[in-house]
Coordinates of C-alpha atoms in Angstrom, one line a residue:
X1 CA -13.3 2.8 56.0
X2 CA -11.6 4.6 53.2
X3 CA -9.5 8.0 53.6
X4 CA -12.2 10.3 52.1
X5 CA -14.6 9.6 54.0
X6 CA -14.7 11.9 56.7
X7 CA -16.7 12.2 60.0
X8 CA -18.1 15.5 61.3
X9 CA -20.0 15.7 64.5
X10 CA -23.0 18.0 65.5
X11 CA -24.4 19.0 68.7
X12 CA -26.9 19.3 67.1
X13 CA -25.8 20.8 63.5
X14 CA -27.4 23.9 62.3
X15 CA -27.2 26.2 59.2
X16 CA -26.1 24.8 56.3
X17 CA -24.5 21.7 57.6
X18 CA -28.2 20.5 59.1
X19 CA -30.5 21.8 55.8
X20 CA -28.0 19.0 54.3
X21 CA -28.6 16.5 56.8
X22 CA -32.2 17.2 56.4
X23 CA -32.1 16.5 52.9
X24 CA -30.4 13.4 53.2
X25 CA -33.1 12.2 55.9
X26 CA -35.9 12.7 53.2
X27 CA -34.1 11.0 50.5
X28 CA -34.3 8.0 52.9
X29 CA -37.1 8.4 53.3
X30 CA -36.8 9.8 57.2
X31 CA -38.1 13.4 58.5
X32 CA -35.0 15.0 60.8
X33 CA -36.4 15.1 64.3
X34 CA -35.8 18.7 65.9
X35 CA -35.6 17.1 69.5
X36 CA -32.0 15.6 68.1
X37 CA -29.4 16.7 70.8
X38 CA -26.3 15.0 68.7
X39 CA -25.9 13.8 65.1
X40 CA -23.1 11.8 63.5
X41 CA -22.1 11.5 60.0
X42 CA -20.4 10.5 57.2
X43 CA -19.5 12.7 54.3
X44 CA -17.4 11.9 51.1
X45 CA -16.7 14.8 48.5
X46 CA -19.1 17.4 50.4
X47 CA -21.8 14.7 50.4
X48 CA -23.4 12.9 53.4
X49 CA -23.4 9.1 53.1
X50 CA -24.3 7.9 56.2
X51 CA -25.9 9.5 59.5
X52 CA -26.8 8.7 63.2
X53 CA -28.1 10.9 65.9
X54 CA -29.4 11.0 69.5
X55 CA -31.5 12.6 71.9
X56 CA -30.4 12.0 75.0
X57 CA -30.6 7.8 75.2
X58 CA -32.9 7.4 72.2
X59 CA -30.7 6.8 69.2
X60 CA -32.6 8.3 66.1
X61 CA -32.4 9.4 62.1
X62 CA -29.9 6.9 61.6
X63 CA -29.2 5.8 57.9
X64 CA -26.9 5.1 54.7
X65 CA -27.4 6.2 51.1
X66 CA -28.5 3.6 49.1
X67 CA -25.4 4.3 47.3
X68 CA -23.5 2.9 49.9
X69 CA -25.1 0.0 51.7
X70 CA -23.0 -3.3 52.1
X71 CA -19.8 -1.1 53.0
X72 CA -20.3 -1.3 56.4
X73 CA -20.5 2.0 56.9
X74 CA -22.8 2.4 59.6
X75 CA -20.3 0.8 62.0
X76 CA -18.7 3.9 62.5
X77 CA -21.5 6.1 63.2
X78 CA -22.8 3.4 65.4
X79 CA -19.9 3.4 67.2
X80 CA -19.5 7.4 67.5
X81 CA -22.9 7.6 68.9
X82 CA -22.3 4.6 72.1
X83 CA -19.2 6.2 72.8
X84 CA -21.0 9.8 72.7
X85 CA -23.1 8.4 75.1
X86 CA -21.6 6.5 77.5
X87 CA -19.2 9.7 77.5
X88 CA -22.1 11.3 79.0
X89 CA -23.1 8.6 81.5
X90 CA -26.0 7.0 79.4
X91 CA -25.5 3.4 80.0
X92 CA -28.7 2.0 79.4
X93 CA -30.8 3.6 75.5
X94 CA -33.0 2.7 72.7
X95 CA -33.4 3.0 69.2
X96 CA -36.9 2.7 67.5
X97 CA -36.8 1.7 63.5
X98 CA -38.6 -0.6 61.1
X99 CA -39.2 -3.9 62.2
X100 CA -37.5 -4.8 58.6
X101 CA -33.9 -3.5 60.6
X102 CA -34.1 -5.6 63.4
X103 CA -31.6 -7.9 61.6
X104 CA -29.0 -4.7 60.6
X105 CA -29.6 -3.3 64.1
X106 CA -28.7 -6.5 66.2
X107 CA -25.5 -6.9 64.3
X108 CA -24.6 -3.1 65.9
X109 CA -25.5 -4.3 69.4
X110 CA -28.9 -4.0 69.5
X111 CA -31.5 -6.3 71.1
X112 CA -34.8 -6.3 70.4
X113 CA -37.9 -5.4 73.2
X114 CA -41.3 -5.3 71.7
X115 CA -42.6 -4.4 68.1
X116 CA -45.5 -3.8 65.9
X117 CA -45.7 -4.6 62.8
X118 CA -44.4 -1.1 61.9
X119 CA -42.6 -0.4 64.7
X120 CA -39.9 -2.1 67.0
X121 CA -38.1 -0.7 70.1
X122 CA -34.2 -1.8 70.5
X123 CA -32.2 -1.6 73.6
X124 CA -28.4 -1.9 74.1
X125 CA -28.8 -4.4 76.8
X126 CA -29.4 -7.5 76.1
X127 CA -31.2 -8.5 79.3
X128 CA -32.4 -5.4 80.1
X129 CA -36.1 -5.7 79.9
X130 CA -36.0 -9.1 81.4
X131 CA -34.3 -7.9 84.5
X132 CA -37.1 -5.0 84.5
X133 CA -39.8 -7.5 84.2
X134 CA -37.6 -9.3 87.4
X135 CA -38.0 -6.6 89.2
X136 CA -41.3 -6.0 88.5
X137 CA -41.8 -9.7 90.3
X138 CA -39.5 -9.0 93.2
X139 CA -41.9 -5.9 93.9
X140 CA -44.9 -7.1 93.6
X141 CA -43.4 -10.4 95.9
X142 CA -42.9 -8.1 98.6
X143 CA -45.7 -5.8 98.6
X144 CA -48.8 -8.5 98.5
X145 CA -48.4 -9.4 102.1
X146 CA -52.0 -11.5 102.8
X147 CA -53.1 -8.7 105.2
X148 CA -53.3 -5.8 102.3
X149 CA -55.2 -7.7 99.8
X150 CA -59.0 -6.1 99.4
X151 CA -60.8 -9.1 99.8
X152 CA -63.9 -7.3 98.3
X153 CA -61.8 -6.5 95.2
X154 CA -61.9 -8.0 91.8
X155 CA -59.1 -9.1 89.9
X156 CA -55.4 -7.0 89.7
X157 CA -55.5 -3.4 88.6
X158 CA -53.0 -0.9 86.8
X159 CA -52.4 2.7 86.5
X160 CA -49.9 4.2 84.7
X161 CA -49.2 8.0 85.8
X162 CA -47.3 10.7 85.1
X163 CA -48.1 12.5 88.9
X164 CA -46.3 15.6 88.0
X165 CA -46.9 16.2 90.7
X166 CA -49.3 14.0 93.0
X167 CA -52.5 15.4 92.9
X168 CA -55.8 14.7 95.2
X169 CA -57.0 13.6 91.3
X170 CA -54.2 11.1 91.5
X171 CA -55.6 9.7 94.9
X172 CA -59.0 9.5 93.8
X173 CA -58.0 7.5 90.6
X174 CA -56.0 5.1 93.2
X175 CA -58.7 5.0 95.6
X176 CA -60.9 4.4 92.9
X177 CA -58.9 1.1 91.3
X178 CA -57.6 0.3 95.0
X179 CA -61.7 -0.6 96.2
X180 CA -62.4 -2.1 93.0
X181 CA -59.8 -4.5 92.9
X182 CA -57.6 -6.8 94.8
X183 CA -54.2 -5.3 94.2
X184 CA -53.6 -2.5 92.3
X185 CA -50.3 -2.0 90.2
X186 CA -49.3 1.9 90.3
X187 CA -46.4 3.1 88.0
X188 CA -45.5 6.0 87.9
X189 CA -43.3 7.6 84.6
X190 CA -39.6 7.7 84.9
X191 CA -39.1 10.1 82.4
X192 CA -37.0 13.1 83.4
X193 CA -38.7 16.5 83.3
X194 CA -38.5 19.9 83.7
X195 CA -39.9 21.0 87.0
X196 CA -39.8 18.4 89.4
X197 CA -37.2 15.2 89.0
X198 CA -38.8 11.6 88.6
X199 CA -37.4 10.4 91.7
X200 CA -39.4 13.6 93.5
X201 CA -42.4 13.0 91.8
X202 CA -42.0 8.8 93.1
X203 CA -41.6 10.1 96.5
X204 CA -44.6 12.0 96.2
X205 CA -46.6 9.1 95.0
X206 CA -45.5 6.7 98.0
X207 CA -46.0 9.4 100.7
X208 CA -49.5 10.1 99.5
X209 CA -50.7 6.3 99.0
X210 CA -48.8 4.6 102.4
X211 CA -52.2 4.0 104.1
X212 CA -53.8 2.1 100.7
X213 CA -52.1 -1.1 101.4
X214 CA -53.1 -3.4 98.3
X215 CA -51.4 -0.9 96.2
X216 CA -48.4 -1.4 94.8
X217 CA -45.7 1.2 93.4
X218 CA -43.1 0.7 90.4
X219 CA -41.3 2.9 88.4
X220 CA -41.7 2.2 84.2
X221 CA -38.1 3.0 84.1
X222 CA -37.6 3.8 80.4
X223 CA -40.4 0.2 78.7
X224 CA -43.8 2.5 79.5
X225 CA -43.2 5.8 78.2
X226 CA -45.2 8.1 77.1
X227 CA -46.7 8.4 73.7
X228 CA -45.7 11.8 73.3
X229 CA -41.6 11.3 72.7
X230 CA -42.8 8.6 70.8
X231 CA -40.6 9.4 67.5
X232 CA -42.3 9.3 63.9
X233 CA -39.3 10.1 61.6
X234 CA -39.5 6.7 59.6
X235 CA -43.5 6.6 59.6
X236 CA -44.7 8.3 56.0
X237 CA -48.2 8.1 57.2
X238 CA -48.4 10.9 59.8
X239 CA -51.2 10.9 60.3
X240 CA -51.6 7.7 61.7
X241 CA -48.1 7.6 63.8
X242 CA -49.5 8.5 67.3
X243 CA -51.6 5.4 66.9
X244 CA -48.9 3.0 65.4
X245 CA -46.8 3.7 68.7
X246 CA -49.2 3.9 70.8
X247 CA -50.0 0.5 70.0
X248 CA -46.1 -0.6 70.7
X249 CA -46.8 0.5 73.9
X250 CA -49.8 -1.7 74.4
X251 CA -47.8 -4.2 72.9
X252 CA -45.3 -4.0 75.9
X253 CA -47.7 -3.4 78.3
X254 CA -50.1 -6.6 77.5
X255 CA -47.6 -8.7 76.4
X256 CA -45.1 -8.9 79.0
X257 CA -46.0 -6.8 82.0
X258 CA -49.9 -7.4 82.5
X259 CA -49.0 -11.3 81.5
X260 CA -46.1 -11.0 84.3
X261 CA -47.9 -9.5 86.9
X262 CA -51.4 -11.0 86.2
X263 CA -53.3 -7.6 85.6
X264 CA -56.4 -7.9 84.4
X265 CA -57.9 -4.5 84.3
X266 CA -56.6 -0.9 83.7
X267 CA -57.7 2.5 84.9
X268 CA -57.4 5.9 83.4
X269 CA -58.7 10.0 84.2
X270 CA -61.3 11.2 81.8
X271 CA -59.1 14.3 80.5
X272 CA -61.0 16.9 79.2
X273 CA -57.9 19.2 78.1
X274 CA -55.1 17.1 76.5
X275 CA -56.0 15.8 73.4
X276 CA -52.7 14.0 73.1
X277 CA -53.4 12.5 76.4
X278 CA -57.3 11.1 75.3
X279 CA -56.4 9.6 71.8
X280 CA -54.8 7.5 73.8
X281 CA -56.7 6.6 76.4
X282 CA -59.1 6.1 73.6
X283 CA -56.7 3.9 72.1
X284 CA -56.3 1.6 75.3
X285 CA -60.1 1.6 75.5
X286 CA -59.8 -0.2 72.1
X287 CA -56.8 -2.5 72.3
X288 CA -56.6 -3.9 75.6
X289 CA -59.9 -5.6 76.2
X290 CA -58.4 -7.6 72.7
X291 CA -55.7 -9.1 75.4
X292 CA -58.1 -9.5 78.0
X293 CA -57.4 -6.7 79.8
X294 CA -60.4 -4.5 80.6
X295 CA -60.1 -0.8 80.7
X296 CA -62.5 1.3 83.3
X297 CA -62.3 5.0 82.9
X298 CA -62.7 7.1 85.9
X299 CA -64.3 10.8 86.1
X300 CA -62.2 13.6 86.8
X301 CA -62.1 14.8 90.5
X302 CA -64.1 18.0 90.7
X303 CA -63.1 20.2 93.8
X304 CA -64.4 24.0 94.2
X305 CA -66.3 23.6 90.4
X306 CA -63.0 22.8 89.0
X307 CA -60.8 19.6 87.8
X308 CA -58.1 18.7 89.9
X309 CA -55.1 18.9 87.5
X310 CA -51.6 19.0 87.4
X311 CA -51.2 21.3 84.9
X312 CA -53.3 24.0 86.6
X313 CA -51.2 22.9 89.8
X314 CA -48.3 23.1 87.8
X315 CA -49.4 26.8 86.2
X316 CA -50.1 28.1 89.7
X317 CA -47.1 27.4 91.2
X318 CA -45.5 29.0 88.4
X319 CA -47.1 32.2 88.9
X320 CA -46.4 32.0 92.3
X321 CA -49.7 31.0 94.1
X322 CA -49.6 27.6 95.3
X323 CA -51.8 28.6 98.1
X324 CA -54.9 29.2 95.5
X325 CA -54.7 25.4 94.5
X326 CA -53.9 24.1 98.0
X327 CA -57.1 22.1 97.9
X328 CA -56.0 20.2 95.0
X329 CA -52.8 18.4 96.8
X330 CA -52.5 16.0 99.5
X331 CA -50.8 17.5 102.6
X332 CA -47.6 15.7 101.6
X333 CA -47.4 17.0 98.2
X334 CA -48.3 20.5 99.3
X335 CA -45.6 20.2 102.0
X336 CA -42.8 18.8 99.4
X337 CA -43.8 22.0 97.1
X338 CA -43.6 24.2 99.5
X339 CA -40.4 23.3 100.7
X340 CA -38.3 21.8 97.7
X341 CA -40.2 24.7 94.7
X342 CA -41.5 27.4 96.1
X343 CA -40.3 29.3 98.9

């Protein structure tokens, strides 16, 4: 790298050193993504060449000025940003881009996961999802003992859930998939949240599904996440972005975890308040009978002439009245709550 070119970090930048950065983005065709937490880049006579930056493990807005490709400047940045994170004990992240980079990418240490054909997902391990998917085996191994198969059931279920937290909705969902099928497949998201940790929210999950014995818990670790930190810098057509990812995720999810675990069917909440949250359930109803996998939507619980929900679980607690949505939990969630967030 030559002596002018200079590298200037950001956690994140603001003022006048991001309006640039946010100008470069664009002329590369890339929106800045305000969930950044740490940029990297490259400047040479007040002008930035190249940039990288982070949120947390997902690498993001990384590029170099057309004026400057094939000088290997994206080596630095790409360096900067793995030892940013493994400074900050991020061992394991992933980069989303055009499928078009998988080639520049993998040369940075990148390997490849799943992908569209306008989006791909890149981790830094190079075995990472297979040992996932391994795991995922060694799981479901353990848990189909003969005696917990339904032997009234129909083929091998999935739910995918966020349980934040573990709501008598949840359990109806479960017992719902659990009678209709012969094993049911429950993960439940690993991303981190405010409120109450993933590992909490696991916990939850297990203590309030130990008597339904053909179901089967996992974590998504970071594969199945959901559609809403999905980024869409690089995708011009906005309006279609939610769906292009959302289909990388049904890309991930029929292509390599219903194929390893034999799942054959998939069950989801009506929802009648997140929009976010029913374009994609909308999206699965679409998709993944295409791989074979069929898709049965269950009703919302209904308990006292409301829907059991964990956001209005959630909004109670945080006003301080988890008793007025008691009815809504399973004793061992209520119990957790009461001890672990409110007093």
């Amino acid at each position: 790298m030559e002596d002018n070119f200079e590298i200037r970090i950001g956690t994140p930048f603001t003022g006048y050193e991001k309006q640039l950065l946010v100008e470069f983005l664009k002329q590369e065709e890339l929106d800045y993504d305000e969930a950044i937490t740490y940029s990297v880049v490259l400047w040479d006579d007040e002008r930035i060449i190249a940039s990288g930056s982070c949120q947390n493990n997902i690498l993001k807005c990384i590029a170099v000025s057309k004026d400057y490709q094939g000088k290997n400047l994206l080596a630095p940045i790409m360096s900067q940003l793995f030892q940013h994170m493994f400074e900050n004990g991020i061992n394991h992240f992933f980069g989303f881009t055009k499928p078009k980079n998988k080639m520049v990418f993998s040369h940075m240490g990148l390997y490849p996961v799943a992908e569209t054909d306008r989006v791909l997902l890149l981790e830094n391990k190079k075995d990472g999802f297979r040992k996932y998917l391994d795991g995922l085996k060694t799981e479901s191994e353990a848990g189909m003992l003969p005696q917990n198969r339904n032997p009234n059931g129909t083929g091998i279920g999935a739910i995918v859930a966020n349980c934040n937290p573990f709501t008598k909705g949840h359990r109806y969902l479960v017992e719902q998939a659990a009678s209709a099928c012969e094993w049911v497949h429950l993960f439940v998201l690993s991303t981190e949240q405010e409120w109450i940790s993933s590992k909490a929210r696991f916990d939850m999950v297990k203590a309030g599904t130990k008597d339904i014995k053909n179901v089967i818990l996992h974590v998504t670790s970071d594969y199945l996440i959901s559609p809403v930190v999905f980024p869409t810098y690089f995708i011009k057509e906005k309006d279609k972005a939610f769906t292009f990812n959302c289909m990388l995720d049904i890309r991930i999810f029929c292509d390599h975890i219903a194929k390893e675990l034999g799942i054959t069917r998939r069950f989801v909440g009506t929802e009648p308040t997140s929009e976010v949250t029913r374009l994609y359930n909308d999206t699965l109803l679409q998709y993944l009978p295409q791989s074979g996998i069929d898709v049965t939507v269950v009703e919302r619980l209904q308990m006292q002439n409301k829907t059991v929900s964990a956001s209005t679980v959630r909004e109670s607690i945080k006003n301080g009245s988890i008793d007025d949505i008691a009815y809504m939990l399973p004793q061992t969630t209520y119990d957790y709550l009461r001890t672990h967030v409110q007093a």
